[in-house]
PDB file of C-alpha atoms and ligand atoms in Angstrom:
ATOM      1  CA  MET A   1     229.258-108.467  -1.837  1.00 86.00           C
ATOM      2  CA  VAL A   2     227.150-106.968   1.377  1.00 90.00           C
ATOM      3  CA  ALA A   3     224.711-105.163  -0.918  1.00 92.00           C
ATOM      4  CA  GLY A   4     224.607-108.455  -3.373  1.00 93.00           C
ATOM      5  CA  THR A   5     224.048-110.912  -0.216  1.00 95.00           C
ATOM      6  CA  SER A   6     221.252-108.611   1.355  1.00 96.00           C
ATOM      7  CA  TYR A   7     219.434-108.396  -1.721  1.00 96.00           C
ATOM      8  CA  HIS A   8     219.368-112.043  -2.196  1.00 96.00           C
ATOM      9  CA  LYS A   9     218.143-112.604   1.026  1.00 96.00           C
ATOM     10  CA  GLY A  10     214.942-111.019   0.501  1.00 97.00           C
ATOM     11  CA  LEU A  11     214.500-112.803  -2.396  1.00 97.00           C
ATOM     12  CA  GLU A  12     215.121-115.810  -0.685  1.00 96.00           C
ATOM     13  CA  VAL A  13     212.795-115.139   2.313  1.00 97.00           C
ATOM     14  CA  ASN A  14     210.030-114.449   0.247  1.00 98.00           C
ATOM     15  CA  TYR A  15     210.814-117.297  -2.949  1.00 98.00           C
ATOM     16  CA  GLY A  16     211.089-119.816  -0.343  1.00 97.00           C
ATOM     17  CA  GLN A  17     208.400-119.599   1.620  1.00 97.00           C
ATOM     18  CA  LYS A  18     205.671-118.901  -1.822  1.00 98.00           C
ATOM     19  CA  ILE A  19     206.992-122.094  -3.208  1.00 97.00           C
ATOM     20  CA  GLU A  20     204.120-123.476  -1.282  1.00 97.00           C
ATOM     21  CA  SER A  21     202.237-120.397  -0.162  1.00 97.00           C
ATOM     22  CA  LYS A  22     201.880-119.022  -3.598  1.00 97.00           C
ATOM     23  CA  LYS A  23     201.966-115.458  -2.125  1.00 97.00           C
ATOM     24  CA  ASP A  24     204.495-113.348  -1.414  1.00 98.00           C
ATOM     25  CA  LEU A  25     204.969-111.706   1.553  1.00 98.00           C
ATOM     26  CA  LYS A  26     204.272-108.145   2.663  1.00 97.00           C
ATOM     27  CA  GLU A  27     207.029-105.490   1.404  1.00 97.00           C
ATOM     28  CA  SER A  28     207.940-104.629   4.721  1.00 97.00           C
ATOM     29  CA  GLU A  29     208.675-108.658   5.752  1.00 97.00           C
ATOM     30  CA  VAL A  30     211.216-108.940   2.747  1.00 98.00           C
ATOM     31  CA  LEU A  31     213.347-105.546   3.167  1.00 98.00           C
ATOM     32  CA  ASP A  32     212.784-106.292   6.836  1.00 97.00           C
ATOM     33  CA  ALA A  33     214.830-109.820   6.273  1.00 97.00           C
ATOM     34  CA  VAL A  34     217.096-107.580   3.877  1.00 97.00           C
ATOM     35  CA  SER A  35     217.815-104.806   6.166  1.00 96.00           C
ATOM     36  CA  THR A  36     218.674-107.208   9.151  1.00 96.00           C
ATOM     37  CA  GLU A  37     221.073-109.129   6.389  1.00 96.00           C
ATOM     38  CA  PHE A  38     222.791-106.167   5.833  1.00 94.00           C
ATOM     39  CA  ASP A  39     223.626-105.646   9.250  1.00 92.00           C
ATOM     40  CA  SER A  40     224.800-108.957  10.574  1.00 93.00           C
ATOM     41  CA  LYS A  41     227.127-108.982   7.287  1.00 92.00           C
ATOM     42  CA  ILE A  42     228.511-105.449   7.291  1.00 89.00           C
ATOM     43  CA  VAL A  43     230.537-106.262  10.927  1.00 86.00           C
ATOM     44  CA  GLU A  44     232.617-108.582   9.196  1.00 85.00           C
ATOM     45  CA  VAL A  45     233.753-105.958   6.199  1.00 82.00           C
ATOM     46  CA  GLU A  46     237.370-104.195   7.325  1.00 75.00           C
ATOM     47  CA  GLU A  47     236.160-101.064   8.321  1.00 75.00           C
ATOM     48  CA  PRO A  48     232.088-101.537   8.386  1.00 72.00           C
ATOM     49  CA  LYS A  49     232.122 -97.520   9.579  1.00 74.00           C
ATOM     50  CA  LYS A  50     233.722 -96.299   5.988  1.00 72.00           C
ATOM     51  CA  VAL A  51     230.796 -97.822   4.083  1.00 73.00           C
ATOM     52  CA  LYS A  52     228.218 -95.046   3.100  1.00 77.00           C
ATOM     53  CA  SER A  53     225.266 -95.335   4.522  1.00 78.00           C
ATOM     54  CA  SER A  54     223.756 -95.066   0.878  1.00 86.00           C
ATOM     55  CA  VAL A  55     224.597 -98.693   0.415  1.00 89.00           C
ATOM     56  CA  LYS A  56     222.445-100.005   2.442  1.00 91.00           C
ATOM     57  CA  ASP A  57     219.478 -97.392   1.204  1.00 92.00           C
ATOM     58  CA  GLU A  58     220.480 -98.873  -2.263  1.00 93.00           C
ATOM     59  CA  THR A  59     220.107-101.926  -1.126  1.00 95.00           C
ATOM     60  CA  ILE A  60     216.871-101.481   0.213  1.00 95.00           C
ATOM     61  CA  SER A  61     215.813 -99.139  -2.601  1.00 96.00           C
ATOM     62  CA  ILE A  62     216.470-102.048  -5.353  1.00 96.00           C
ATOM     63  CA  SER A  63     214.589-105.554  -3.156  1.00 97.00           C
ATOM     64  CA  LYS A  64     211.683-102.780  -2.818  1.00 97.00           C
ATOM     65  CA  HIS A  65     211.565-102.330  -6.292  1.00 97.00           C
ATOM     66  CA  TYR A  66     212.319-105.756  -7.710  1.00 97.00           C
ATOM     67  CA  HIS A  67     209.440-106.749  -5.240  1.00 97.00           C
ATOM     68  CA  GLU A  68     206.971-104.471  -6.740  1.00 97.00           C
ATOM     69  CA  THR A  69     207.798-105.029  -9.909  1.00 96.00           C
ATOM     70  CA  ILE A  70     208.875-108.577 -10.286  1.00 97.00           C
ATOM     71  CA  ALA A  71     208.011-111.029  -7.332  1.00 97.00           C
ATOM     72  CA  GLY A  72     204.312-111.159  -8.334  1.00 96.00           C
ATOM     73  CA  THR A  73     205.291-112.310 -12.262  1.00 96.00           C
ATOM     74  CA  ILE A  74     207.096-115.348 -10.471  1.00 97.00           C
ATOM     75  CA  GLN A  75     206.041-118.374  -9.030  1.00 98.00           C
ATOM     76  CA  PRO A  76     209.210-120.531  -7.649  1.00 97.00           C
ATOM     77  CA  LYS A  77     209.256-124.111  -7.858  1.00 97.00           C
ATOM     78  CA  GLU A  78     212.639-123.917  -6.391  1.00 97.00           C
ATOM     79  CA  VAL A  79     215.078-121.676  -4.937  1.00 96.00           C
ATOM     80  CA  GLU A  80     218.864-121.784  -4.085  1.00 94.00           C
ATOM     81  CA  LYS A  81     218.588-124.853  -5.372  1.00 95.00           C
ATOM     82  CA  LYS A  82     222.423-126.712  -5.033  1.00 94.00           C
ATOM     83  CA  ILE A  83     223.883-128.366  -7.750  1.00 91.00           C
ATOM     84  CA  GLU A  84     226.395-131.094  -7.883  1.00 86.00           C
ATOM     85  CA  VAL A  85     227.312-131.785 -10.859  1.00 81.00           C
ATOM     86  CA  THR A  86     230.435-133.718 -12.565  1.00 79.00           C
ATOM     87  CA  PHE A  87     231.528-133.418 -15.758  1.00 70.00           C
ATOM     88  CA  GLY A  88     233.081-135.407 -18.242  1.00 67.00           C
ATOM     89  CA  ASN A  89     236.107-133.553 -18.393  1.00 63.00           C
ATOM     90  CA  VAL A  90     237.021-132.805 -14.921  1.00 68.00           C
ATOM     91  CA  ASP A  91     238.418-134.509 -11.717  1.00 68.00           C
ATOM     92  CA  TYR A  92     236.080-133.037  -9.003  1.00 73.00           C
ATOM     93  CA  ASN A  93     232.318-132.221  -8.427  1.00 81.00           C
ATOM     94  CA  LEU A  94     231.428-128.249  -9.275  1.00 85.00           C
ATOM     95  CA  ILE A  95     229.036-126.853  -6.793  1.00 90.00           C
ATOM     96  CA  GLY A  96     226.439-124.100  -7.541  1.00 91.00           C
ATOM     97  CA  TYR A  97     223.091-122.835  -6.292  1.00 94.00           C
ATOM     98  CA  VAL A  98     220.652-122.025  -8.861  1.00 95.00           C
ATOM     99  CA  ASP A  99     219.019-118.996  -7.768  1.00 95.00           C
ATOM    100  CA  LEU A 100     215.510-119.369  -8.816  1.00 97.00           C
ATOM    101  CA  ILE A 101     213.819-121.858 -10.542  1.00 97.00           C
ATOM    102  CA  THR A 102     210.126-120.899 -11.303  1.00 97.00           C
ATOM    103  CA  ASP A 103     207.278-123.616 -11.807  1.00 95.00           C
ATOM    104  CA  ASN A 104     206.924-123.583 -15.623  1.00 93.00           C
ATOM    105  CA  GLY A 105     211.046-124.277 -15.896  1.00 94.00           C
ATOM    106  CA  LEU A 106     213.026-121.161 -16.394  1.00 96.00           C
ATOM    107  CA  VAL A 107     215.995-120.937 -14.929  1.00 97.00           C
ATOM    108  CA  ILE A 108     216.701-117.174 -13.036  1.00 97.00           C
ATOM    109  CA  GLU A 109     220.020-115.844 -12.049  1.00 96.00           C
ATOM    110  CA  ASN A 110     219.421-112.150  -9.933  1.00 96.00           C
ATOM    111  CA  LYS A 111     222.113-109.913 -10.289  1.00 94.00           C
ATOM    112  CA  THR A 112     223.086-106.470  -8.804  1.00 93.00           C
ATOM    113  CA  THR A 113     224.991-104.149 -10.812  1.00 92.00           C
ATOM    114  CA  ALA A 114     225.634-100.482 -10.636  1.00 90.00           C
ATOM    115  CA  ARG A 115     225.415 -99.599 -14.868  1.00 92.00           C
ATOM    116  CA  THR A 116     222.469-100.638 -16.706  1.00 95.00           C
ATOM    117  CA  PRO A 117     223.669-103.416 -18.894  1.00 93.00           C
ATOM    118  CA  SER A 118     222.991-103.656 -22.671  1.00 91.00           C
ATOM    119  CA  SER A 119     224.224-107.808 -22.919  1.00 92.00           C
ATOM    120  CA  ILE A 120     225.436-110.945 -20.421  1.00 93.00           C
ATOM    121  CA  SER A 121     229.182-110.702 -19.396  1.00 89.00           C
ATOM    122  CA  VAL A 122     231.058-113.593 -20.074  1.00 89.00           C
ATOM    123  CA  ASP A 123     231.251-114.484 -16.833  1.00 88.00           C
ATOM    124  CA  HIS A 124     227.679-114.469 -15.899  1.00 92.00           C
ATOM    125  CA  LEU A 125     227.299-116.590 -19.299  1.00 93.00           C
ATOM    126  CA  ILE A 126     229.685-119.194 -17.911  1.00 93.00           C
ATOM    127  CA  GLN A 127     227.923-119.573 -14.799  1.00 93.00           C
ATOM    128  CA  GLY A 128     224.121-120.139 -16.786  1.00 94.00           C
ATOM    129  CA  SER A 129     225.917-122.186 -19.253  1.00 94.00           C
ATOM    130  CA  ILE A 130     226.848-124.895 -16.122  1.00 92.00           C
ATOM    131  CA  TYR A 131     222.980-124.217 -14.712  1.00 94.00           C
ATOM    132  CA  ALA A 132     221.894-124.953 -18.129  1.00 94.00           C
ATOM    133  CA  MET A 133     223.593-127.643 -18.096  1.00 91.00           C
ATOM    134  CA  SER A 134     222.611-128.921 -15.246  1.00 90.00           C
ATOM    135  CA  GLU A 135     219.074-128.544 -15.647  1.00 93.00           C
ATOM    136  CA  GLY A 136     218.540-129.917 -18.840  1.00 93.00           C
ATOM    137  CA  VAL A 137     217.493-126.537 -20.273  1.00 95.00           C
ATOM    138  CA  ASN A 138     219.129-124.114 -23.404  1.00 95.00           C
ATOM    139  CA  GLN A 139     218.500-120.665 -22.311  1.00 96.00           C
ATOM    140  CA  VAL A 140     218.721-118.388 -18.842  1.00 97.00           C
ATOM    141  CA  ARG A 141     216.978-115.425 -17.697  1.00 97.00           C
ATOM    142  CA  TYR A 142     219.146-112.700 -15.555  1.00 97.00           C
ATOM    143  CA  ASP A 143     217.474-110.343 -13.945  1.00 97.00           C
ATOM    144  CA  TYR A 144     219.898-107.351 -13.316  1.00 96.00           C
ATOM    145  CA  ALA A 145     218.729-105.203 -10.372  1.00 95.00           C
ATOM    146  CA  VAL A 146     220.487-101.927 -11.013  1.00 95.00           C
ATOM    147  CA  LYS A 147     221.454 -99.453  -8.412  1.00 91.00           C
ATOM    148  CA  LEU A 148     219.969 -96.068  -9.685  1.00 89.00           C
ATOM    149  CA  LYS A 149     219.210 -93.364  -8.042  1.00 88.00           C
ATOM    150  CA  THR A 150     216.059 -94.423  -9.595  1.00 92.00           C
ATOM    151  CA  PRO A 151     216.314 -98.417  -9.414  1.00 93.00           C
ATOM    152  CA  LYS A 152     214.825-100.864 -12.191  1.00 95.00           C
ATOM    153  CA  VAL A 153     215.311-104.497 -12.881  1.00 96.00           C
ATOM    154  CA  VAL A 154     216.942-105.446 -16.576  1.00 96.00           C
ATOM    155  CA  THR A 155     215.535-108.895 -17.654  1.00 96.00           C
ATOM    156  CA  LEU A 156     218.030-110.617 -20.398  1.00 97.00           C
ATOM    157  CA  THR A 157     217.406-113.734 -21.285  1.00 96.00           C
ATOM    158  CA  GLU A 158     220.001-115.771 -22.988  1.00 94.00           C
ATOM    159  CA  GLN A 159     220.138-119.137 -25.693  1.00 95.00           C
ATOM    160  CA  ILE A 160     222.661-120.915 -24.498  1.00 95.00           C
ATOM    161  CA  THR A 161     223.814-122.612 -27.006  1.00 94.00           C
ATOM    162  CA  GLU A 162     225.597-125.852 -27.655  1.00 94.00           C
ATOM    163  CA  GLU A 163     228.925-123.927 -28.507  1.00 95.00           C
ATOM    164  CA  GLN A 164     228.856-121.618 -25.701  1.00 93.00           C
ATOM    165  CA  LYS A 165     228.291-125.260 -23.367  1.00 90.00           C
ATOM    166  CA  ALA A 166     231.155-126.426 -25.050  1.00 90.00           C
ATOM    167  CA  PHE A 167     233.257-123.332 -24.390  1.00 92.00           C
ATOM    168  CA  THR A 168     232.290-123.289 -20.966  1.00 90.00           C
ATOM    169  CA  LEU A 169     233.660-127.811 -20.479  1.00 87.00           C
ATOM    170  CA  THR A 170     236.750-126.408 -22.170  1.00 87.00           C
ATOM    171  CA  LEU A 171     237.182-123.902 -20.091  1.00 87.00           C
ATOM    172  CA  LEU A 172     236.209-125.727 -16.467  1.00 85.00           C
ATOM    173  CA  GLY A 173     238.427-128.396 -17.893  1.00 84.00           C
ATOM    174  CA  GLU A 174     241.584-125.885 -18.359  1.00 86.00           C
ATOM    175  CA  VAL A 175     240.737-124.545 -14.591  1.00 84.00           C
ATOM    176  CA  ASP A 176     240.737-128.290 -13.547  1.00 83.00           C
ATOM    177  CA  ARG A 177     244.474-128.772 -14.898  1.00 85.00           C
ATOM    178  CA  ALA A 178     245.906-125.825 -13.322  1.00 86.00           C
ATOM    179  CA  ILE A 179     245.076-126.532  -9.841  1.00 84.00           C
ATOM    180  CA  GLN A 180     246.019-130.220 -10.506  1.00 85.00           C
ATOM    181  CA  ASN A 181     249.341-128.864 -11.357  1.00 89.00           C
ATOM    182  CA  GLU A 182     249.262-126.064  -9.387  1.00 88.00           C
ATOM    183  CA  VAL A 183     249.431-123.348 -12.132  1.00 87.00           C
ATOM    184  CA  PHE A 184     247.857-119.772 -10.396  1.00 85.00           C
ATOM    185  CA  TYR A 185     248.512-116.194 -11.805  1.00 88.00           C
ATOM    186  CA  PRO A 186     247.145-113.273 -10.200  1.00 93.00           C
ATOM    187  CA  ASN A 187     244.815-111.399 -12.055  1.00 92.00           C
ATOM    188  CA  ARG A 188     245.203-107.913 -11.065  1.00 94.00           C
ATOM    189  CA  SER A 189     243.177-106.667 -13.933  1.00 91.00           C
ATOM    190  CA  ASN A 190     239.940-107.954 -12.492  1.00 89.00           C
ATOM    191  CA  PHE A 191     237.562-105.440 -11.276  1.00 84.00           C
ATOM    192  CA  MET A 192     237.475-106.865  -7.426  1.00 87.00           C
ATOM    193  CA  CYS A 193     241.787-106.443  -7.339  1.00 95.00           C
ATOM    194  CA  SER A 194     242.513-103.417  -5.180  1.00 95.00           C
ATOM    195  CA  ARG A 195     243.618-102.706  -1.480  1.00 94.00           C
ATOM    196  CA  LYS A 196     240.375-102.199  -0.395  1.00 87.00           C
ATOM    197  CA  GLY A 197     238.875-104.793  -2.184  1.00 87.00           C
ATOM    198  CA  CYS A 198     241.305-108.191  -1.492  1.00 92.00           C
ATOM    199  CA  GLY A 199     242.096-109.198   2.029  1.00 91.00           C
ATOM    200  CA  TYR A 200     245.177-111.106   0.701  1.00 94.00           C
ATOM    201  CA  TYR A 201     246.917-107.817  -1.552  1.00 96.00           C
ATOM    202  CA  ARG A 202     249.980-108.207   1.308  1.00 96.00           C
ATOM    203  CA  GLU A 203     250.637-111.851   0.184  1.00 96.00           C
ATOM    204  CA  CYS A 204     249.609-111.347  -3.066  1.00 95.00           C
ATOM    205  CA  GLU A 205     252.469-108.736  -3.881  1.00 96.00           C
ATOM    206  CA  LYS A 206     254.715-110.624  -1.401  1.00 96.00           C
ATOM    207  CA  LYS A 207     254.590-113.777  -3.550  1.00 93.00           C
ATOM    208  CA  TYR A 208     254.300-111.954  -7.158  1.00 93.00           C
ATOM    209  CA  GLY A 209     255.792-108.585  -6.503  1.00 95.00           C
ATOM    210  CA  GLY A 210     254.728-105.528  -8.060  1.00 96.00           C
ATOM    211  CA  ARG A 211     252.258-103.417  -6.206  1.00 96.00           C
ATOM    212  CA  VAL A 212     248.475-103.741  -6.015  1.00 96.00           C
ATOM    213  CA  ARG A 213     246.484-100.516  -6.747  1.00 96.00           C
ATOM    214  CA  ASP A 214     244.415 -98.520  -3.958  1.00 94.00           C
TER     215      ASP A 214
HETATM  216  S1  SF4 B 301     245.814-109.001  -4.532  1.00 87.22           S
HETATM  217 FE1  SF4 B 301     243.641-110.226  -4.320  1.00 87.22          FE
HETATM  218  S2  SF4 B 301     242.410-110.169  -6.568  1.00 87.22           S
HETATM  219 FE2  SF4 B 301     244.669-109.288  -6.532  1.00 87.22          FE
HETATM  220  S3  SF4 B 301     245.269-110.732  -7.741  1.00 87.22           S
HETATM  221 FE3  SF4 B 301     246.291-110.330  -6.118  1.00 87.22          FE
HETATM  222  S4  SF4 B 301     244.980-112.574  -4.989  1.00 87.22           S
HETATM  223 FE4  SF4 B 301     244.158-111.635  -6.633  1.00 87.22          FE
END
């Protein structure tokens, strides 16, 4: 999460000013923002000294690669746009932040990943569908910065179909119903579920039993 947040910070700092200036910042300025964000956030993890220095190096490396290859091709219109939407079948406002909207109306989500993606995950599709509905568009582009020794950015564009939007709305309705009825279940198959990854594992084991993996 620290790596992802820091990577996003670099993009936000650059594109935030580019809306008006129409120019990218210098690479050193972007990387400085990434590094500063990383240092300020890493102290919040449970055992910061155990985080390998390579995590920061990787984050700087993908930020550098993105700046060299993608930043120059994008003119942003809005950055980290807060959306607050109400859908007919749920009782609450859904708040989200759209990473990037270009001056020609393209919605872009920026992601970091350890592996080269060949398709868009269901989670990302649901998120993209919400943004597509709130922005009134039918496609979302996902720019995946892949944390390899030689970093790369994989760009995948997905048409957000009416079926996908309908599925997302149904899912939101079901989640709303679960919240209203206080029906929660532990998601122990999630990739972030582990004793290292979840600060609530003790409470979770106490309430639901079983043993959270190391
Ligand atoms: S340990 Fe944490 S992540 Fe895993 S199921 Fe429990 S609350 Fe969810």
